[in-house]
């Protein structure tokens, strides 16, 4: 693989490192054939994501959708909040075709806001807090963002773009109706633009349509079909490679997102707070880097009810995969790699019973 990359560099000295092929065409075909032996075709009609969301809200309105330090929210409650925020966005003349920057912490308001943006026909662009202000501005300019939704208390926006405060103390949508709004329904419409977490010389995002997102959901829900409800830890920002899978596949399969804001910090791993430990105890599915998975194994911090693990972002050693499968209750381990052409992710290997 290393020799193949070096050969590609020699063949095209001006190519960006991110564009160099890691595998030969022969090896790519071998992997495609190997991991698609049991492939199933996707539905011929791939709708706007709102159809998936409304179907889930209709089938299990009182099911738990979000678990956070502040409490739990059902699908109906999350949808009501999304409707209120959608009405507020409409009052601010935000609608179809607009692109909205997100500078919000990982909490239920963020999830409801994403759904609200879908409802009004706009698209969201997640912003990473560790980016410099100049790079944030470059991303917004590249994506054509017209407005930034930020939390003035926890993640304030200091740029020149128009901004709306979505902090907990502000909640400008509080008095608005939570009744259903007329959802956008064009599957070809843009859903979001994802930019790599690591800054580049020039921002280069991946555009994901609602048809793309529906394809991911249609495929992903089969992984959890006919099993007990998934309770997935949302440990990464929306701009992460696996976030689309974690958020939308989990919700549309009837599962719950468990918001553990500090799981990835070193301090949290060494001295987990009682809140983080309590939230982690209800988790049965996690998406983490192999490094973090190894630390959780060594420190015996894996949830007792853990059933499946997705390893992402780094090579996954065989010894780690075997150790995870040896953990009581774990039935499945998937290995994921970044693949911008496929909604940002690509499962390249599966280990376990299913």
CSV table of C-alpha atoms in Angstrom, one decimal:
chain,number,residue,atom,x,y,z
A,1,UNK,CA,0.0,0.0,0.0
A,2,UNK,CA,2.8,2.4,0.9
A,3,UNK,CA,4.6,1.6,-2.4
A,4,UNK,CA,1.4,2.2,-4.3
A,5,UNK,CA,1.1,5.6,-2.7
A,6,UNK,CA,4.7,6.5,-3.5
A,7,UNK,CA,4.1,5.4,-7.1
A,8,UNK,CA,1.1,7.6,-7.4
A,9,UNK,CA,3.1,10.6,-6.1
A,10,UNK,CA,5.7,10.0,-8.8
A,11,UNK,CA,3.0,9.8,-11.5
A,12,UNK,CA,1.4,13.1,-10.4
A,13,UNK,CA,3.7,15.3,-8.4
A,14,UNK,CA,1.1,18.1,-8.2
A,15,UNK,CA,-1.6,15.9,-6.7
A,16,UNK,CA,-2.9,16.7,-3.2
A,17,UNK,CA,-2.1,14.1,-0.6
A,18,UNK,CA,-5.8,13.6,0.1
A,19,UNK,CA,-6.4,12.7,-3.5
A,20,UNK,CA,-3.7,10.0,-3.8
A,21,UNK,CA,-5.2,6.5,-4.2
A,22,UNK,CA,-4.4,4.1,-1.3
A,23,UNK,CA,-5.2,1.0,-3.3
A,24,UNK,CA,-4.6,-0.2,-6.8
A,25,UNK,CA,-7.7,-0.6,-9.1
A,26,UNK,CA,-7.3,-4.4,-8.8
A,27,UNK,CA,-7.3,-4.3,-5.0
A,28,UNK,CA,-10.2,-1.8,-5.0
A,29,UNK,CA,-12.3,-4.3,-7.1
A,30,UNK,CA,-11.3,-7.2,-4.8
A,31,UNK,CA,-12.5,-5.3,-1.7
A,32,UNK,CA,-15.7,-4.2,-3.5
A,33,UNK,CA,-16.5,-7.8,-4.4
A,34,UNK,CA,-15.5,-9.2,-1.0
A,35,UNK,CA,-17.6,-6.8,1.1
A,36,UNK,CA,-20.6,-6.8,-1.2
A,37,UNK,CA,-21.2,-10.5,-1.5
A,38,UNK,CA,-24.4,-10.1,0.6
A,39,UNK,CA,-25.3,-6.7,-0.7
A,40,UNK,CA,-28.9,-5.7,-1.0
A,41,UNK,CA,-30.3,-3.2,-3.4
A,42,UNK,CA,-31.5,0.2,-2.1
A,43,UNK,CA,-35.1,1.3,-2.7
A,44,UNK,CA,-35.7,2.7,-6.2
A,45,UNK,CA,-37.2,5.8,-4.6
A,46,UNK,CA,-35.0,7.7,-2.2
A,47,UNK,CA,-37.1,10.5,-0.5
A,48,UNK,CA,-36.3,13.7,1.3
A,49,UNK,CA,-35.0,12.9,4.8
A,50,UNK,CA,-38.1,14.5,6.4
A,51,UNK,CA,-40.1,11.4,5.2
A,52,UNK,CA,-37.8,9.2,7.3
A,53,UNK,CA,-38.1,11.4,10.3
A,54,UNK,CA,-41.9,11.8,10.1
A,55,UNK,CA,-42.3,8.1,9.7
A,56,UNK,CA,-40.4,7.5,12.9
A,57,UNK,CA,-42.3,10.2,14.8
A,58,UNK,CA,-45.6,8.7,13.7
A,59,UNK,CA,-44.6,5.1,14.5
A,60,UNK,CA,-43.1,5.7,18.0
A,61,UNK,CA,-43.9,9.3,19.2
A,62,UNK,CA,-43.2,8.5,22.8
A,63,UNK,CA,-40.0,6.5,22.2
A,64,UNK,CA,-36.8,8.0,23.6
A,65,UNK,CA,-34.9,9.9,21.0
A,66,UNK,CA,-32.3,11.8,23.1
A,67,UNK,CA,-30.7,11.1,26.4
A,68,UNK,CA,-28.6,13.9,27.9
A,69,UNK,CA,-27.5,15.3,31.2
A,70,UNK,CA,-30.6,17.6,31.2
A,71,UNK,CA,-32.9,14.6,30.8
A,72,UNK,CA,-34.7,12.6,28.1
A,73,UNK,CA,-36.7,13.7,25.0
A,74,UNK,CA,-39.1,11.6,23.1
A,75,UNK,CA,-39.4,11.7,19.3
A,76,UNK,CA,-42.6,13.8,19.7
A,77,UNK,CA,-40.9,16.3,22.0
A,78,UNK,CA,-37.9,16.6,19.7
A,79,UNK,CA,-40.1,17.1,16.7
A,80,UNK,CA,-42.1,19.8,18.5
A,81,UNK,CA,-39.0,21.7,19.4
A,82,UNK,CA,-37.8,21.3,15.7
A,83,UNK,CA,-41.1,22.8,14.6
A,84,UNK,CA,-40.8,25.8,16.9
A,85,UNK,CA,-37.3,26.4,15.7
A,86,UNK,CA,-38.4,26.0,12.1
A,87,UNK,CA,-41.0,28.7,12.6
A,88,UNK,CA,-38.4,31.0,14.1
A,89,UNK,CA,-36.1,30.4,11.1
A,90,UNK,CA,-39.0,31.3,8.8
A,91,UNK,CA,-39.6,34.5,10.7
A,92,UNK,CA,-36.0,35.4,10.1
A,93,UNK,CA,-36.5,34.8,6.3
A,94,UNK,CA,-34.5,31.6,6.3
A,95,UNK,CA,-35.8,29.0,3.9
A,96,UNK,CA,-35.3,26.9,0.8
A,97,UNK,CA,-31.8,27.1,-0.7
A,98,UNK,CA,-30.2,28.9,2.2
A,99,UNK,CA,-27.0,27.6,3.7
A,100,UNK,CA,-26.7,27.9,7.5
A,101,UNK,CA,-23.5,27.7,9.6
A,102,UNK,CA,-23.8,25.9,12.9
A,103,UNK,CA,-21.7,26.9,15.9
A,104,UNK,CA,-23.7,25.0,18.6
A,105,UNK,CA,-22.7,22.7,21.4
A,106,UNK,CA,-23.7,19.1,21.4
A,107,UNK,CA,-27.1,19.2,23.0
A,108,UNK,CA,-30.8,18.6,22.2
A,109,UNK,CA,-31.1,22.1,20.7
A,110,UNK,CA,-28.4,21.2,18.1
A,111,UNK,CA,-30.3,18.1,17.0
A,112,UNK,CA,-33.7,20.0,16.8
A,113,UNK,CA,-32.0,22.8,14.9
A,114,UNK,CA,-30.7,20.4,12.3
A,115,UNK,CA,-34.1,18.9,11.8
A,116,UNK,CA,-35.6,22.5,11.7
A,117,UNK,CA,-33.2,23.5,8.9
A,118,UNK,CA,-34.3,20.4,6.9
A,119,UNK,CA,-38.0,21.3,7.5
A,120,UNK,CA,-37.6,24.8,6.0
A,121,UNK,CA,-35.6,23.5,3.0
A,122,UNK,CA,-32.2,25.0,4.0
A,123,UNK,CA,-28.9,23.2,4.4
A,124,UNK,CA,-26.5,23.2,7.3
A,125,UNK,CA,-22.7,23.6,7.5
A,126,UNK,CA,-21.1,22.5,10.7
A,127,UNK,CA,-18.3,24.6,12.1
A,128,UNK,CA,-15.4,23.3,14.2
A,129,UNK,CA,-14.6,25.3,17.3
A,130,UNK,CA,-10.9,24.7,17.0
A,131,UNK,CA,-10.7,26.4,13.6
A,132,UNK,CA,-9.2,29.9,13.5
A,133,UNK,CA,-11.6,32.7,12.9
A,134,UNK,CA,-10.0,33.3,9.5
A,135,UNK,CA,-10.5,29.7,8.5
A,136,UNK,CA,-14.1,29.7,9.7
A,137,UNK,CA,-14.7,32.7,7.6
A,138,UNK,CA,-13.1,31.0,4.6
A,139,UNK,CA,-15.3,27.9,5.0
A,140,UNK,CA,-18.4,30.1,5.3
A,141,UNK,CA,-17.4,32.0,2.1
A,142,UNK,CA,-16.7,28.7,0.3
A,143,UNK,CA,-20.1,27.2,1.3
A,144,UNK,CA,-22.1,30.4,0.5
A,145,UNK,CA,-23.4,30.6,4.1
A,146,UNK,CA,-25.8,33.5,4.7
A,147,UNK,CA,-26.3,33.1,8.4
A,148,UNK,CA,-24.6,31.5,11.4
A,149,UNK,CA,-26.5,30.0,14.4
A,150,UNK,CA,-24.4,30.2,17.4
A,151,UNK,CA,-24.4,29.9,21.2
A,152,UNK,CA,-23.3,33.3,22.6
A,153,UNK,CA,-22.5,31.7,26.0
A,154,UNK,CA,-20.6,28.6,25.0
A,155,UNK,CA,-19.6,28.9,21.3
A,156,UNK,CA,-19.9,32.6,20.3
A,157,UNK,CA,-19.5,33.7,16.7
A,158,UNK,CA,-17.2,36.7,16.1
A,159,UNK,CA,-17.2,36.8,12.3
A,160,UNK,CA,-18.9,39.2,9.9
A,161,UNK,CA,-21.7,37.0,8.8
A,162,UNK,CA,-25.2,37.6,10.2
A,163,UNK,CA,-25.7,35.6,13.3
A,164,UNK,CA,-28.6,34.4,15.5
A,165,UNK,CA,-28.2,33.5,19.1
A,166,UNK,CA,-29.4,30.0,20.0
A,167,UNK,CA,-28.1,29.8,23.5
A,168,UNK,CA,-30.3,28.2,26.2
A,169,UNK,CA,-31.0,31.6,27.8
A,170,UNK,CA,-32.1,33.1,24.5
A,171,UNK,CA,-34.5,30.5,23.0
A,172,UNK,CA,-36.3,33.0,20.8
A,173,UNK,CA,-38.6,30.3,19.5
A,174,UNK,CA,-40.1,29.5,23.0
A,175,UNK,CA,-43.5,31.1,22.4
A,176,UNK,CA,-44.0,29.8,18.9
A,177,UNK,CA,-46.3,26.9,18.0
A,178,UNK,CA,-44.8,23.4,18.0
A,179,UNK,CA,-47.5,22.1,15.6
A,180,UNK,CA,-46.3,20.5,12.4
A,181,UNK,CA,-44.9,22.7,9.6
A,182,UNK,CA,-45.1,21.9,5.9
A,183,UNK,CA,-41.8,20.1,5.4
A,184,UNK,CA,-39.6,20.5,2.4
A,185,UNK,CA,-39.8,17.4,0.2
A,186,UNK,CA,-37.3,17.7,-2.7
A,187,UNK,CA,-34.9,14.7,-2.5
A,188,UNK,CA,-32.4,16.5,-4.8
A,189,UNK,CA,-32.1,19.5,-2.4
A,190,UNK,CA,-28.9,20.0,-0.5
A,191,UNK,CA,-28.9,18.7,3.1
A,192,UNK,CA,-25.5,19.7,4.3
A,193,UNK,CA,-21.9,20.5,3.4
A,194,UNK,CA,-19.2,18.7,5.4
A,195,UNK,CA,-15.7,20.0,5.7
A,196,UNK,CA,-12.7,18.0,7.2
A,197,UNK,CA,-11.9,18.8,10.8
A,198,UNK,CA,-8.3,19.5,9.9
A,199,UNK,CA,-7.9,22.9,8.1
A,200,UNK,CA,-6.5,22.8,4.6
A,201,UNK,CA,-4.8,25.4,2.5
A,202,UNK,CA,-8.2,25.9,0.8
A,203,UNK,CA,-11.5,24.7,2.2
A,204,UNK,CA,-13.0,21.8,0.3
A,205,UNK,CA,-16.4,20.6,1.4
A,206,UNK,CA,-18.5,17.6,0.5
A,207,UNK,CA,-22.1,18.3,-0.5
A,208,UNK,CA,-24.7,15.8,0.7
A,209,UNK,CA,-28.2,15.8,-0.8
A,210,UNK,CA,-31.3,14.5,0.8
A,211,UNK,CA,-31.2,11.6,-1.7
A,212,UNK,CA,-27.6,10.8,-0.5
A,213,UNK,CA,-28.8,10.9,3.1
A,214,UNK,CA,-31.7,8.7,2.4
A,215,UNK,CA,-29.5,6.2,0.8
A,216,UNK,CA,-27.3,6.1,3.9
A,217,UNK,CA,-30.3,5.7,6.1
A,218,UNK,CA,-32.0,3.1,4.0
A,219,UNK,CA,-28.8,1.0,4.1
A,220,UNK,CA,-27.9,1.8,7.7
A,221,UNK,CA,-31.2,0.9,9.4
A,222,UNK,CA,-30.8,-2.7,8.2
A,223,UNK,CA,-27.8,-3.0,10.5
A,224,UNK,CA,-30.0,-2.6,13.5
A,225,UNK,CA,-33.2,-4.2,12.1
A,226,UNK,CA,-35.1,-6.6,14.5
A,227,UNK,CA,-32.8,-6.0,17.4
A,228,UNK,CA,-33.4,-4.1,20.7
A,229,UNK,CA,-33.4,-0.3,20.3
A,230,UNK,CA,-30.0,1.2,19.7
A,231,UNK,CA,-28.6,3.7,22.3
A,232,UNK,CA,-25.7,5.3,20.6
A,233,UNK,CA,-23.2,7.6,22.2
A,234,UNK,CA,-22.9,10.8,20.2
A,235,UNK,CA,-19.3,11.6,21.0
A,236,UNK,CA,-18.2,13.6,17.9
A,237,UNK,CA,-19.1,16.9,16.3
A,238,UNK,CA,-21.5,16.9,13.3
A,239,UNK,CA,-18.6,17.6,11.0
A,240,UNK,CA,-17.0,14.3,11.9
A,241,UNK,CA,-16.8,11.5,9.2
A,242,UNK,CA,-19.2,9.2,11.1
A,243,UNK,CA,-21.7,11.9,12.4
A,244,UNK,CA,-24.2,11.4,9.6
A,245,UNK,CA,-24.4,7.7,10.4
A,246,UNK,CA,-24.5,8.2,14.2
A,247,UNK,CA,-27.2,10.7,14.1
A,248,UNK,CA,-29.6,9.9,11.3
A,249,UNK,CA,-29.3,6.1,11.1
A,250,UNK,CA,-29.7,5.9,14.9
A,251,UNK,CA,-32.8,8.1,15.0
A,252,UNK,CA,-34.5,6.5,11.9
A,253,UNK,CA,-34.0,3.0,13.3
A,254,UNK,CA,-35.9,4.0,16.4
A,255,UNK,CA,-32.8,4.4,18.6
A,256,UNK,CA,-31.7,7.0,21.0
A,257,UNK,CA,-28.8,9.4,20.9
A,258,UNK,CA,-26.9,9.6,24.2
A,259,UNK,CA,-25.1,13.0,24.3
A,260,UNK,CA,-21.8,12.6,26.2
A,261,UNK,CA,-20.1,15.9,25.6
A,262,UNK,CA,-16.8,15.2,27.2
A,263,UNK,CA,-16.1,11.6,26.4
A,264,UNK,CA,-13.3,12.3,24.0
A,265,UNK,CA,-11.3,14.6,26.3
A,266,UNK,CA,-8.3,13.3,28.1
A,267,UNK,CA,-9.6,14.6,31.5
A,268,UNK,CA,-12.9,12.7,31.0
A,269,UNK,CA,-11.1,9.5,30.2
A,270,UNK,CA,-8.8,9.8,33.3
A,271,UNK,CA,-11.5,11.1,35.6
A,272,UNK,CA,-14.9,10.6,34.2
A,273,UNK,CA,-17.6,12.8,35.8
A,274,UNK,CA,-20.5,11.1,37.5
A,275,UNK,CA,-22.7,12.6,34.7
A,276,UNK,CA,-20.6,11.1,31.9
A,277,UNK,CA,-20.4,7.7,33.7
A,278,UNK,CA,-24.1,7.6,34.2
A,279,UNK,CA,-24.8,8.4,30.6
A,280,UNK,CA,-22.3,5.9,29.4
A,281,UNK,CA,-24.0,3.2,31.4
A,282,UNK,CA,-27.1,3.3,29.2
A,283,UNK,CA,-25.1,3.1,25.9
A,284,UNK,CA,-25.1,-0.1,23.8
A,285,UNK,CA,-23.4,1.3,20.6
A,286,UNK,CA,-20.3,3.5,20.3
A,287,UNK,CA,-18.3,5.0,17.4
A,288,UNK,CA,-14.8,5.8,18.5
A,289,UNK,CA,-11.2,5.8,17.3
A,290,UNK,CA,-9.2,2.6,17.9
A,291,UNK,CA,-7.0,4.6,20.3
A,292,UNK,CA,-9.9,5.6,22.5
A,293,UNK,CA,-11.4,2.1,22.3
A,294,UNK,CA,-8.1,0.7,23.5
A,295,UNK,CA,-8.0,3.2,26.4
A,296,UNK,CA,-11.6,2.3,27.4
A,297,UNK,CA,-10.7,-1.4,27.4
A,298,UNK,CA,-7.7,-0.9,29.5
A,299,UNK,CA,-9.5,1.3,32.0
A,300,UNK,CA,-12.5,-1.0,32.1
A,301,UNK,CA,-14.7,1.9,31.0
A,302,UNK,CA,-16.7,0.2,28.2
A,303,UNK,CA,-20.4,0.2,28.9
A,304,UNK,CA,-21.6,-3.1,30.5
A,305,UNK,CA,-24.5,-3.2,28.0
A,306,UNK,CA,-22.3,-2.5,24.9
A,307,UNK,CA,-23.4,-4.5,21.9
A,308,UNK,CA,-21.7,-3.0,18.9
A,309,UNK,CA,-18.7,-0.8,18.1
A,310,UNK,CA,-17.6,1.2,15.0
A,311,UNK,CA,-13.9,2.0,14.8
A,312,UNK,CA,-13.1,5.1,12.8
A,313,UNK,CA,-10.3,7.4,11.9
A,314,UNK,CA,-7.3,5.1,12.3
A,315,UNK,CA,-6.1,1.6,11.4
A,316,UNK,CA,-7.8,-1.0,13.6
A,317,UNK,CA,-5.4,-3.7,14.8
A,318,UNK,CA,-6.6,-7.3,14.8
A,319,UNK,CA,-5.8,-7.6,18.6
A,320,UNK,CA,-8.1,-4.7,19.4
A,321,UNK,CA,-10.9,-6.1,17.3
A,322,UNK,CA,-10.6,-9.5,19.0
A,323,UNK,CA,-10.5,-7.8,22.5
A,324,UNK,CA,-13.6,-5.9,21.8
A,325,UNK,CA,-15.4,-9.0,20.5
A,326,UNK,CA,-14.3,-10.8,23.7
A,327,UNK,CA,-16.0,-8.1,25.8
A,328,UNK,CA,-19.2,-9.5,27.3
A,329,UNK,CA,-22.2,-8.7,25.2
A,330,UNK,CA,-20.3,-7.3,22.1
A,331,UNK,CA,-21.6,-9.0,19.0
A,332,UNK,CA,-20.4,-6.7,16.2
A,333,UNK,CA,-17.4,-4.6,15.3
A,334,UNK,CA,-17.3,-2.5,12.2
A,335,UNK,CA,-14.3,-0.7,10.7
A,336,UNK,CA,-15.0,2.6,9.0
A,337,UNK,CA,-12.9,4.9,6.8
A,338,UNK,CA,-13.6,8.3,5.4
A,339,UNK,CA,-15.1,8.3,1.9
A,340,UNK,CA,-16.5,11.7,0.8
A,341,UNK,CA,-18.3,10.2,-2.2
A,342,UNK,CA,-20.5,8.1,0.1
A,343,UNK,CA,-21.9,10.6,2.6
A,344,UNK,CA,-18.5,10.9,4.3
A,345,UNK,CA,-18.2,7.2,5.3
A,346,UNK,CA,-17.5,3.8,4.0
A,347,UNK,CA,-17.7,0.5,6.0
A,348,UNK,CA,-14.8,-1.6,4.8
A,349,UNK,CA,-14.9,-4.5,7.2
A,350,UNK,CA,-17.3,-6.2,9.7
A,351,UNK,CA,-16.4,-8.7,12.4
A,352,UNK,CA,-18.8,-10.5,14.6
A,353,UNK,CA,-22.0,-12.6,14.5
A,354,UNK,CA,-24.3,-10.6,12.2
